[in-house]
mmCIF file of C-alpha atoms in Angstrom:
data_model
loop_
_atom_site.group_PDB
_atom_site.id
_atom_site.type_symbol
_atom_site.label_atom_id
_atom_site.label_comp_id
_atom_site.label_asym_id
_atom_site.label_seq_id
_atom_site.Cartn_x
_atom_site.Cartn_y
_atom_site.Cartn_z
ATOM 1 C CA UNK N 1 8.450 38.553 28.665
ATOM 2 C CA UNK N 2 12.171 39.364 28.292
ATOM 3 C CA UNK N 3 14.503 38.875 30.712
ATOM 4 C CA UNK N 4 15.692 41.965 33.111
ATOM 5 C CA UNK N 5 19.469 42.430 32.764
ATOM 6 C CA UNK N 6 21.850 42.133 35.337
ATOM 7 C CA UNK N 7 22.715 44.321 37.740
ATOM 8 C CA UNK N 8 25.366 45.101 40.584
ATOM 9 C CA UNK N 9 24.536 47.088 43.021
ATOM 10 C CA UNK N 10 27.470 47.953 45.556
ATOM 11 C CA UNK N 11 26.417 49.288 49.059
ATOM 12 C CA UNK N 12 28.902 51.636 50.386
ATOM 13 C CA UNK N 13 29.754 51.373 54.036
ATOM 14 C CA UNK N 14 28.832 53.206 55.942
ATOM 15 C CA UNK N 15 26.245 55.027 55.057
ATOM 16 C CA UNK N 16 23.249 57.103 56.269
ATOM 17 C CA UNK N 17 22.862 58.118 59.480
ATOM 18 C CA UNK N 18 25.521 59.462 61.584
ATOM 19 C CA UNK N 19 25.504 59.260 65.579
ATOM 20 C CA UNK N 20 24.523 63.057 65.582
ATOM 21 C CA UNK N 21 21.706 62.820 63.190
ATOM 22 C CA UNK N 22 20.112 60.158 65.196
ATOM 23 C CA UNK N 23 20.587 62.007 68.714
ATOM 24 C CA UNK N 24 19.033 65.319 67.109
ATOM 25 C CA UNK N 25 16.077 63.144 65.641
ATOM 26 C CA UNK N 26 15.565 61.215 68.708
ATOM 27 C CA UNK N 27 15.460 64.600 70.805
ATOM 28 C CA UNK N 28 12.757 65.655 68.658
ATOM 29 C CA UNK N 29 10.563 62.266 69.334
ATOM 30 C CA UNK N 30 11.374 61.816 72.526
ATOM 31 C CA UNK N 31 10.002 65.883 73.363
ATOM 32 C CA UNK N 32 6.750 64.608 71.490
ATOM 33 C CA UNK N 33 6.440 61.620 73.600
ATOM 34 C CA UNK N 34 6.977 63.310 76.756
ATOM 35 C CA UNK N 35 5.165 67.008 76.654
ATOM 36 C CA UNK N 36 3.157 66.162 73.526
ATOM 37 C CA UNK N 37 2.602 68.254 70.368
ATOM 38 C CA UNK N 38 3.113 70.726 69.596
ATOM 39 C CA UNK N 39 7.427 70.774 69.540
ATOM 40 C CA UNK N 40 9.231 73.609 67.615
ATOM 41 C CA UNK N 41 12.332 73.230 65.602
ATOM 42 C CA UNK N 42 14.146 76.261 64.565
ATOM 43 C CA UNK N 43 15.417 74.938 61.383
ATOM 44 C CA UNK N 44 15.041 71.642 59.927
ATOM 45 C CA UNK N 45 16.451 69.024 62.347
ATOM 46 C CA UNK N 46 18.458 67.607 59.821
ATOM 47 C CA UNK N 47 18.620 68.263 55.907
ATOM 48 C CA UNK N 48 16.157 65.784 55.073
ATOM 49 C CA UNK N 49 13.012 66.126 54.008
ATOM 50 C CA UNK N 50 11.686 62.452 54.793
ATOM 51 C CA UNK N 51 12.261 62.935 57.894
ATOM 52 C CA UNK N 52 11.120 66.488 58.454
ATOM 53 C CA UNK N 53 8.091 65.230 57.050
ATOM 54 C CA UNK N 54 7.578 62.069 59.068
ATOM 55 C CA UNK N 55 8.178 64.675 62.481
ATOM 56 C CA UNK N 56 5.638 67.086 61.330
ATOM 57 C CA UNK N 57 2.838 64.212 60.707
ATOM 58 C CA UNK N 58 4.115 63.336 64.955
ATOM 59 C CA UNK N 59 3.326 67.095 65.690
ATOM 60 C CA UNK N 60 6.634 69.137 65.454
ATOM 61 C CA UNK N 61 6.463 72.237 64.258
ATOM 62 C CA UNK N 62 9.770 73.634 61.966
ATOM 63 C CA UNK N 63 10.260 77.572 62.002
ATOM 64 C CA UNK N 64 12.945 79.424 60.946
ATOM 65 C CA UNK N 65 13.459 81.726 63.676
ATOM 66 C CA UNK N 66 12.281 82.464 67.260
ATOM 67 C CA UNK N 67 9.831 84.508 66.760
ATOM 68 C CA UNK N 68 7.669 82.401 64.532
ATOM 69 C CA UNK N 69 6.825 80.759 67.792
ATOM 70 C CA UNK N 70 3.613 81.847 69.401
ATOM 71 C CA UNK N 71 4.235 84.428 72.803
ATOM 72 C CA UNK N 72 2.168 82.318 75.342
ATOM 73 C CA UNK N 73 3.700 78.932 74.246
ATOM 74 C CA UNK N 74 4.713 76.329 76.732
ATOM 75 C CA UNK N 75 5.673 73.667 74.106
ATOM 76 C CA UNK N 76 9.447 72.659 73.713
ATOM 77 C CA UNK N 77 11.712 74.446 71.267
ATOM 78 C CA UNK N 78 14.484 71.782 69.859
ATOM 79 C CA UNK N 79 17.629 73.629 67.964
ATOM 80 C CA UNK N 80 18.666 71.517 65.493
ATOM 81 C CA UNK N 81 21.701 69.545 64.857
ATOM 82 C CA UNK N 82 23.269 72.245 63.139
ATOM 83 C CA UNK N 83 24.111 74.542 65.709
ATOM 84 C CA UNK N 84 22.543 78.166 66.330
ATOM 85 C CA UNK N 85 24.567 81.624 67.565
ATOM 86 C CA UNK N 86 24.783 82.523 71.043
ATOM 87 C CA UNK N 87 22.084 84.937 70.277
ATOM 88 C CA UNK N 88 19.456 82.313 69.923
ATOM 89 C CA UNK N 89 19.516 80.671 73.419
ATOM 90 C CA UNK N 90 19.760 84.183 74.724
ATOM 91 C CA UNK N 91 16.600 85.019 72.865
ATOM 92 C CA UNK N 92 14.684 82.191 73.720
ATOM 93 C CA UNK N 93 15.606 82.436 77.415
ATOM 94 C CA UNK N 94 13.954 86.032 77.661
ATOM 95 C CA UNK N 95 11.214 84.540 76.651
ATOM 96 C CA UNK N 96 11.042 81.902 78.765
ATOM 97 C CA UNK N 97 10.982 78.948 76.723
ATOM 98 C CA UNK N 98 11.878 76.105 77.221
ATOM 99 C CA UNK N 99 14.489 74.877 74.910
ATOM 100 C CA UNK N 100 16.579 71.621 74.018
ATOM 101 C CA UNK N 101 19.510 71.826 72.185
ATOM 102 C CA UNK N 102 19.813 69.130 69.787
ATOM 103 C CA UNK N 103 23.280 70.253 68.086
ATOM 104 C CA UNK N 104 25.614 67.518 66.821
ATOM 105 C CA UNK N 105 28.367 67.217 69.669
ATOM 106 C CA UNK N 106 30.807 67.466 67.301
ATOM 107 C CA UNK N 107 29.883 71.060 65.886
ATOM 108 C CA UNK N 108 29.675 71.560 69.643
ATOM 109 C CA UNK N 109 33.204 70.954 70.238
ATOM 110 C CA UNK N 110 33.923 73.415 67.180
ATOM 111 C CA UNK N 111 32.279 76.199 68.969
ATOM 112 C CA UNK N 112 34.332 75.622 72.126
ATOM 113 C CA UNK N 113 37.402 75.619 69.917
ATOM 114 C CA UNK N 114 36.772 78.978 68.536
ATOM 115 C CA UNK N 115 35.772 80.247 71.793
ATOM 116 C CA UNK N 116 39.164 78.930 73.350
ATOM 117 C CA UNK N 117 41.263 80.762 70.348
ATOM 118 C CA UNK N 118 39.100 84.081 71.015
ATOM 119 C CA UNK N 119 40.172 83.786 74.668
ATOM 120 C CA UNK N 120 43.578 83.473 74.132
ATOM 121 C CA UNK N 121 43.393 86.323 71.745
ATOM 122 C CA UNK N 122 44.286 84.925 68.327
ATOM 123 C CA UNK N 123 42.738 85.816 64.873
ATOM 124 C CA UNK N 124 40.480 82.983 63.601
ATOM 125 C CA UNK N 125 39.800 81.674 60.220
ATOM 126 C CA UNK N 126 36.630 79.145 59.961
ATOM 127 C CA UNK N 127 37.260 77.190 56.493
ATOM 128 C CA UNK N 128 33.341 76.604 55.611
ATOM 129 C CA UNK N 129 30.582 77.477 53.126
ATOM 130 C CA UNK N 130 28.871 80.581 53.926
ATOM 131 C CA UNK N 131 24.811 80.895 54.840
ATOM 132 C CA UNK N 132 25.262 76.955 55.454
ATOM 133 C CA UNK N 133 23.496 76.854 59.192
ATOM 134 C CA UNK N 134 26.659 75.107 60.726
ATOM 135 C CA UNK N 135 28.885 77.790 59.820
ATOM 136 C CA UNK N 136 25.834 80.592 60.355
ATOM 137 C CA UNK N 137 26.227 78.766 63.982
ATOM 138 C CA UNK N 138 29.517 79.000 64.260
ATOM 139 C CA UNK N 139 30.713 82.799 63.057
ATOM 140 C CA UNK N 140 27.242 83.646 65.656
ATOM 141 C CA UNK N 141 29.368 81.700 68.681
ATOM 142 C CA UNK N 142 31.738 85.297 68.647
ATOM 143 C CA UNK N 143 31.295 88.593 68.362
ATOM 144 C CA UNK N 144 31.083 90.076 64.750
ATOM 145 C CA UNK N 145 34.433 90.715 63.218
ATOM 146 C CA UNK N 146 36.156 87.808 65.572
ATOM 147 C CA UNK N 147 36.045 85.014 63.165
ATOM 148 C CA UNK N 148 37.278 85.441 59.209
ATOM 149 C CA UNK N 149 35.409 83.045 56.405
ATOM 150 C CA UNK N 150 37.354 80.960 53.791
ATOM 151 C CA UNK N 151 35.691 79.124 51.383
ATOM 152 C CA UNK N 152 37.979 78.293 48.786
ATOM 153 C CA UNK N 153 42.006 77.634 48.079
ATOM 154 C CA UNK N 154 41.963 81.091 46.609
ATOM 155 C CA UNK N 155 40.826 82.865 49.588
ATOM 156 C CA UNK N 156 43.507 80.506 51.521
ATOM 157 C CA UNK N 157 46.002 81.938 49.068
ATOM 158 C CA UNK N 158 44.673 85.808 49.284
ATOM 159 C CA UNK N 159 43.665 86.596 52.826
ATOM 160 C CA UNK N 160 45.110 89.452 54.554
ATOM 161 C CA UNK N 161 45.241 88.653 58.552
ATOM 162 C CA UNK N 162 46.232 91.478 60.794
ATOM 163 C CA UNK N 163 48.920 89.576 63.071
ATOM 164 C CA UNK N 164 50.465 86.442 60.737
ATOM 165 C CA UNK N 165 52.030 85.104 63.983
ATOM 166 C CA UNK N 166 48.549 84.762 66.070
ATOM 167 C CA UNK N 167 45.956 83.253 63.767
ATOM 168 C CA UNK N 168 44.494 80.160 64.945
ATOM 169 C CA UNK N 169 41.665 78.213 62.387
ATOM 170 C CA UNK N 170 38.744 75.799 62.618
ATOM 171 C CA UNK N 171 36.378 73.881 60.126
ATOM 172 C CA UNK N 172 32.891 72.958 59.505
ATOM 173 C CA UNK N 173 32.345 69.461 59.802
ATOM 174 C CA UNK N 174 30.548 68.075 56.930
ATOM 175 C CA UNK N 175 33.600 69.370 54.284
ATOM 176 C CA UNK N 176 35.188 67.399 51.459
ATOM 177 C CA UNK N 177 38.074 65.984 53.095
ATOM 178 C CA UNK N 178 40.751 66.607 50.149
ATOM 179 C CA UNK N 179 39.789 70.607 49.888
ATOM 180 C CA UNK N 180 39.985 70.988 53.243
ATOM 181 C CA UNK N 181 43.471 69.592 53.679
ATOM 182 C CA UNK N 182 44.800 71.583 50.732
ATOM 183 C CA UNK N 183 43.413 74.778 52.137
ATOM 184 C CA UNK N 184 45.254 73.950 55.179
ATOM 185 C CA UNK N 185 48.006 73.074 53.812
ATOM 186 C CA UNK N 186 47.886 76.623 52.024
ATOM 187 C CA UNK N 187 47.578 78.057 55.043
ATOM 188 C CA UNK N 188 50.161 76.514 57.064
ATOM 189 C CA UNK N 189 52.364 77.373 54.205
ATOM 190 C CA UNK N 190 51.580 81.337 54.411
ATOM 191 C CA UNK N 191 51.212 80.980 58.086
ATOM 192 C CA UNK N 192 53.771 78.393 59.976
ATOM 193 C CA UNK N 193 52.655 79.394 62.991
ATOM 194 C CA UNK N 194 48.940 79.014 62.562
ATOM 195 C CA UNK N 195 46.990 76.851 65.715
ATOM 196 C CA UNK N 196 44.922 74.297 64.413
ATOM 197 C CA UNK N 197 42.283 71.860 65.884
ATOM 198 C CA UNK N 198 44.043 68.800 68.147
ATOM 199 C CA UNK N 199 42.185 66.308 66.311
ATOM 200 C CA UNK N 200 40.555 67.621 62.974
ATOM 201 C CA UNK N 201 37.119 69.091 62.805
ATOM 202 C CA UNK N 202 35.494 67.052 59.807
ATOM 203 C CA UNK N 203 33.427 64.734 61.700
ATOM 204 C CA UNK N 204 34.050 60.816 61.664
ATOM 205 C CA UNK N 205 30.440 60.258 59.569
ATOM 206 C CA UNK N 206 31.826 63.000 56.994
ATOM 207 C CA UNK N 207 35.010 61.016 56.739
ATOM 208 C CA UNK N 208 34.015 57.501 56.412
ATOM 209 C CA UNK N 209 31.403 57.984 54.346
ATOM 210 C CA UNK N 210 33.738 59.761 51.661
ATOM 211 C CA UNK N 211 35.937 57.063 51.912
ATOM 212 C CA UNK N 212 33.786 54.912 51.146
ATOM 213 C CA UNK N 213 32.965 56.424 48.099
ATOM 214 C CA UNK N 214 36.411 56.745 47.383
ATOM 215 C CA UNK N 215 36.439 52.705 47.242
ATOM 216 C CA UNK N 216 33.341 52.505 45.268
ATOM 217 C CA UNK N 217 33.235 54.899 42.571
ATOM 218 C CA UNK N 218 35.883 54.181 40.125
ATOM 219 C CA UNK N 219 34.892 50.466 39.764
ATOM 220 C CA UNK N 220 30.999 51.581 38.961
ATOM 221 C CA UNK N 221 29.412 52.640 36.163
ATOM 222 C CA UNK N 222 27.479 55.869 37.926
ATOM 223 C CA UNK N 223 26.219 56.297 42.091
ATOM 224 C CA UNK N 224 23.589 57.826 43.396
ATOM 225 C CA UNK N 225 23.943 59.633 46.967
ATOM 226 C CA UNK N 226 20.677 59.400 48.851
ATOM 227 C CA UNK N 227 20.775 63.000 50.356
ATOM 228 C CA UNK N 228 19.364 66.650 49.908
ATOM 229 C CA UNK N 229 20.438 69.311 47.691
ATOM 230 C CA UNK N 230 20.560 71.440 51.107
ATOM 231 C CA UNK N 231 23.163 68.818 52.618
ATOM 232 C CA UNK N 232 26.510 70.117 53.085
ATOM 233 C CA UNK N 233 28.001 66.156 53.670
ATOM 234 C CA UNK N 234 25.392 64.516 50.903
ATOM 235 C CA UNK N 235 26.873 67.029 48.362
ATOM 236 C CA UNK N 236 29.973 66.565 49.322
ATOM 237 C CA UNK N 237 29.493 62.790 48.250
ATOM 238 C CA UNK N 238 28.515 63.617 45.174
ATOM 239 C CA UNK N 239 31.495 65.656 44.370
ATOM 240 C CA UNK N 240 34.224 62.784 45.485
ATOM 241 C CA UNK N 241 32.433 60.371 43.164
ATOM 242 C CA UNK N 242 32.724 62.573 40.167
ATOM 243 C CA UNK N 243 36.761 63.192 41.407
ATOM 244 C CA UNK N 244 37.257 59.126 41.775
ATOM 245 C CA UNK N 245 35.956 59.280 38.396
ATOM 246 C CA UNK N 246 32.554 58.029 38.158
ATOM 247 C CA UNK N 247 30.841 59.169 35.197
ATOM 248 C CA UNK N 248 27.192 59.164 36.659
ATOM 249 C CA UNK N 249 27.162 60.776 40.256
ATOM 250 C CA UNK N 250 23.999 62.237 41.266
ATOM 251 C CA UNK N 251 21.850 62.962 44.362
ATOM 252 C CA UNK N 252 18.687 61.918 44.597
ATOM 253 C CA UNK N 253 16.056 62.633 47.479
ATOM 254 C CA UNK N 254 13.729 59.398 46.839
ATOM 255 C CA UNK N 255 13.247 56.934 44.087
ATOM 256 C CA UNK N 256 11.138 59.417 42.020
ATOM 257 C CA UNK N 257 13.446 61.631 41.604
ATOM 258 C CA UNK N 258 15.817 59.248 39.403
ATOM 259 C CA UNK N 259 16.330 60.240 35.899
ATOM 260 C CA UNK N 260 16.225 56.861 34.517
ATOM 261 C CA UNK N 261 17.354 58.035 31.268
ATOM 262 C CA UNK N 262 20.716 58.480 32.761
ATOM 263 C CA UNK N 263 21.290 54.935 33.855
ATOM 264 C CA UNK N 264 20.334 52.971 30.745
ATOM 265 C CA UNK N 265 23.399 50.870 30.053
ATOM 266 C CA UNK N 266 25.124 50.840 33.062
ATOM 267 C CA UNK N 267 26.165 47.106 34.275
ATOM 268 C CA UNK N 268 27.142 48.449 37.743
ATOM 269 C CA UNK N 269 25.437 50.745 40.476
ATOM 270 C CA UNK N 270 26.935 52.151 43.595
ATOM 271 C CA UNK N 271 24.678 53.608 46.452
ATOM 272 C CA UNK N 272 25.816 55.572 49.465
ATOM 273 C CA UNK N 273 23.503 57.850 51.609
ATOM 274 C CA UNK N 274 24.832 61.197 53.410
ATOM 275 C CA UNK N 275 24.268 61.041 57.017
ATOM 276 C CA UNK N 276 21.397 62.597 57.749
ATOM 277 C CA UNK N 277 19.583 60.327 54.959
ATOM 278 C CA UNK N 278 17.116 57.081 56.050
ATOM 279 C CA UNK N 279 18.467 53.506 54.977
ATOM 280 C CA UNK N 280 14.566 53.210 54.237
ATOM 281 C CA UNK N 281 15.272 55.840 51.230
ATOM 282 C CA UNK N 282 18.537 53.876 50.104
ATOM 283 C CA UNK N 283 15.930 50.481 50.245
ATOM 284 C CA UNK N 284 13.213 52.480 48.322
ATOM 285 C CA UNK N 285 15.986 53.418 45.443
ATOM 286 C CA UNK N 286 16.662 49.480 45.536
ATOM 287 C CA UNK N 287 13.244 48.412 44.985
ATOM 288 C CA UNK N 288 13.275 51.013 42.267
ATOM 289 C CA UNK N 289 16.265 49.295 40.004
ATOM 290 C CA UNK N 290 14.888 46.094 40.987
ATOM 291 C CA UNK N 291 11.490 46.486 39.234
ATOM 292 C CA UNK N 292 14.110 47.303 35.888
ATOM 293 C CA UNK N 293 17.244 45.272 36.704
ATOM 294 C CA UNK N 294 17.796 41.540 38.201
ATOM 295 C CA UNK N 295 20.200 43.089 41.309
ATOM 296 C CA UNK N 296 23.497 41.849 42.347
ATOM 297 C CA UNK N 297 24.118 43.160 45.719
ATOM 298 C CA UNK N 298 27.759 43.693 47.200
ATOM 299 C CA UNK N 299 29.044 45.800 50.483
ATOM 300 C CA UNK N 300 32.315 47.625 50.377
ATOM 301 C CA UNK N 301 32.953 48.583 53.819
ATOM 302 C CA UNK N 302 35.608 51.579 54.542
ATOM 303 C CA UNK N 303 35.158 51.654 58.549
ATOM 304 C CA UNK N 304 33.132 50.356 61.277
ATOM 305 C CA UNK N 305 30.976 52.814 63.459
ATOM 306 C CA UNK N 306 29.245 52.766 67.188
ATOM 307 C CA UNK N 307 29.679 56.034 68.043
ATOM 308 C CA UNK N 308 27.046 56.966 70.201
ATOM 309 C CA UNK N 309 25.740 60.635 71.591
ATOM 310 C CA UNK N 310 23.414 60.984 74.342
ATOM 311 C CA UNK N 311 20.170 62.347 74.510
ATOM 312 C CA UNK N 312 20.123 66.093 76.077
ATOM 313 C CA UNK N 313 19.461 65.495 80.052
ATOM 314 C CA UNK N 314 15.302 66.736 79.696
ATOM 315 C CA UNK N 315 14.257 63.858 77.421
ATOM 316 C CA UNK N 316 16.757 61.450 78.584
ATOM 317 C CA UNK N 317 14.702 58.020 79.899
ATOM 318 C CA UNK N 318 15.661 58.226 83.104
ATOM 319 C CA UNK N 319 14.871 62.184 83.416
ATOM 320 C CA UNK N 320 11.387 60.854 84.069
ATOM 321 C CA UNK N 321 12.325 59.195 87.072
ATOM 322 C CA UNK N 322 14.374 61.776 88.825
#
C-alpha cells in the first residue's frame, strides 16, 4: 500500500460561528425546550443548511412568511438573525403571536442608524446586495423611497441624490471589507459632507474572518470556505481568497460536495468557515483529506473573539424563574 502524501492544512482563525449566529441558534433551542414543538422561523435562522436541518429534526418549523403559519397557533415565531421590516412584527402582532426576535444585534444597531438619519431628515444610501434578507430588513425599517441601494463602485460613482449636502449612508454587515471602503471612499469624494456610521457597520465576525484569509491564502495552494452559496459573509470569503491570490478558492457546504479533482497536486490546504458555518463541518472536510492525505495541521490566527450577545428576555434562563 503506498504511502499518502503530505499535507498542510492551515486553520484560519477565527472561523465559524460568530456571537450572533450562536444567539439566533440558541433562541431557536431554547423556544423548543421551553414551549415545545412546534417553533416557526420566518426564514432560515442562519444560511446554513446543517443547521436548519438539525432544528427541524428538534421540531422548528422554517416558513418564509407570516402567513404560512397556521391562524389558531400558539407556538413561538423566532425572526431570524437577519433582520425583518417593521411590517413583520406589526403583522405578527395583529395576529397575536407570540414572537422572538432573534436578529443579530449588530444588524440591529444598523436599523437604529437609519432610523436616526431618517429623523434628522437626511437622504440615505444603504451600500448592500439587493433581495439579500439583511438588506430586505433593512430598506423595510423606513418607509419606501427613504433609503437609496448601492451595490457597486459604479452606482457610488453614478447616483443622483436630491440634496448633496444632507445624505447620510449605512452598510450591511456581512460585506467584503475592501469594496466597501472604496465605495465609501467614492462617496465621500462626490459627497464631503456625507454622515457615516460612528464605528463601521461590517460586523467584527465579517472582519476577522476576512483577515484571516487575507493571512492564509497567498501562502496555500487552494482554500475551501465551509459556508452556503446563500451566505452573504461565506461568499465573501471566497472572493478575498481568489484577490490574495489563491488559485483554488471554493465553497463547499459538507465534505461531499468537494470536487476532488480540483485538489490533486496541491501540497498545501487552507480552511476557514463563514460564520454561520459548524466547526463540526470544517472537522468533517478534515476527515475527508485525511482519508487521501497524511495532514499537517497549522493555525494562523488574525484576532481573538468573546463577544457575547444575550439571549432575547422570553427564553433567557432565568425568565423561568421570574
Amino acid at each position: 500500500m503506498s504511502a499518502k502524501p503530505d499535507l498542510k492544512i492551515v486553520l484560519c482563525s477565527p472561523r465559524g460561528f460568530c456571537a450572533g449566529v450562536v444567539r439566533a441558534i440558541d433562541t431557536v433551542e431554547r423556544a423548543l425546550d421551553k414551549y415545545g414543538a412546534p417553533v416557526y422561523v420566518r426564514h432560515e435562522i442562519v444560511h446554513n443548511k446543517y443547521v436548519v436541518d438539525g432544528l427541524k429534526k428538534k421540531g422548528a418549523i422554517f416558513v418564509e412568511e407570516l402567513a404560512e403559519i397556521p391562524e389558531s397557533t400558539t407556538a413561538p415565531v423566532v425572526f431570524s438573525a437577519h433582520g425583518v421590516p417593521k411590517s413583520v412584527p406589526a403583522d405578527a402582532q395583529s395576529r397575536n403571536l407570540f414572537s422572538l426576535d432573534a436578529t443579530c444585534p449588530l444588524v440591529t444597531k444598523v436599523h437604529r442608524e437609519a432610523a436616526i438619519h431618517f429623523k434628522r431628515g437626511r437622504e440615505i444610501f444603504l451600500i448592500g446586495h439587493s433581495h439579500h434578507p439583511e438588506v430586505v430588513g433593512t430598506l423595510g425599517q423606513l418607509p419606501p423611497g427613504a433609503v437609496t441601494l448601492i451595490e457597486t463602485a459604479e452606482d457610488a460613482k453614478t447616483i443622483t441624490p436630491k440634496d448633496p449636502n444632507n445624505l447620510a449612508f449605512v452598510t450591511q454587515t456581512t460585506l467584503s471589507i475592501d469594496d466597501t471602503a472604496e465605495i465609501v471612499a467614492l462617496l465621500k469624494e462626490r459627497f464631503p459632507n456625507i454622515n457615516g456610521p460612528h464605528k463601521e457597520d461590517i460586523c467584527y465576525a465579517t472582519t476577522n474572518r476576512q483577515l484571516a484569509v487575507k493571512k492564509v491564502a497567498p501562502v496555500v495552494d487552494a482554500l475551501i470556505v465551509v459556508g452556503a452559496p446563500n451566505s452573504s459573509n461565506s461568499q465573501r470569503l471566497r472572493e478575498v481568497a481568489e484577490r490574495e491570490g489563491c488559485k483554488i478558492a471554493v465553497l463547499a457546504q459538507r465534505a461531499t460536495d468537494i470536487d476532488w479533482s480540483k485538489f490533486g497536486n496541491i501540497k498545501s490546504l487552507g480552511i476557514t468557515a463563514g460564520a454561520s458555518a459548524p466547526e463540526v463541518i470544517v472537522e468533517e472536510i478534515m476527515d475527508a483529506f485525511a482519508e487521501r492525505y497524511t495532514l499537517h495541521v497549522e493555525t494562523v490566527s488574525a484576532a481573538e473573539e468573546n463577544e457575547f450577545f444575550p439571549l432575547p428576555r422570553q427564553v433567557r434562563p432565568e425568565a423561568a424563574a421570574e
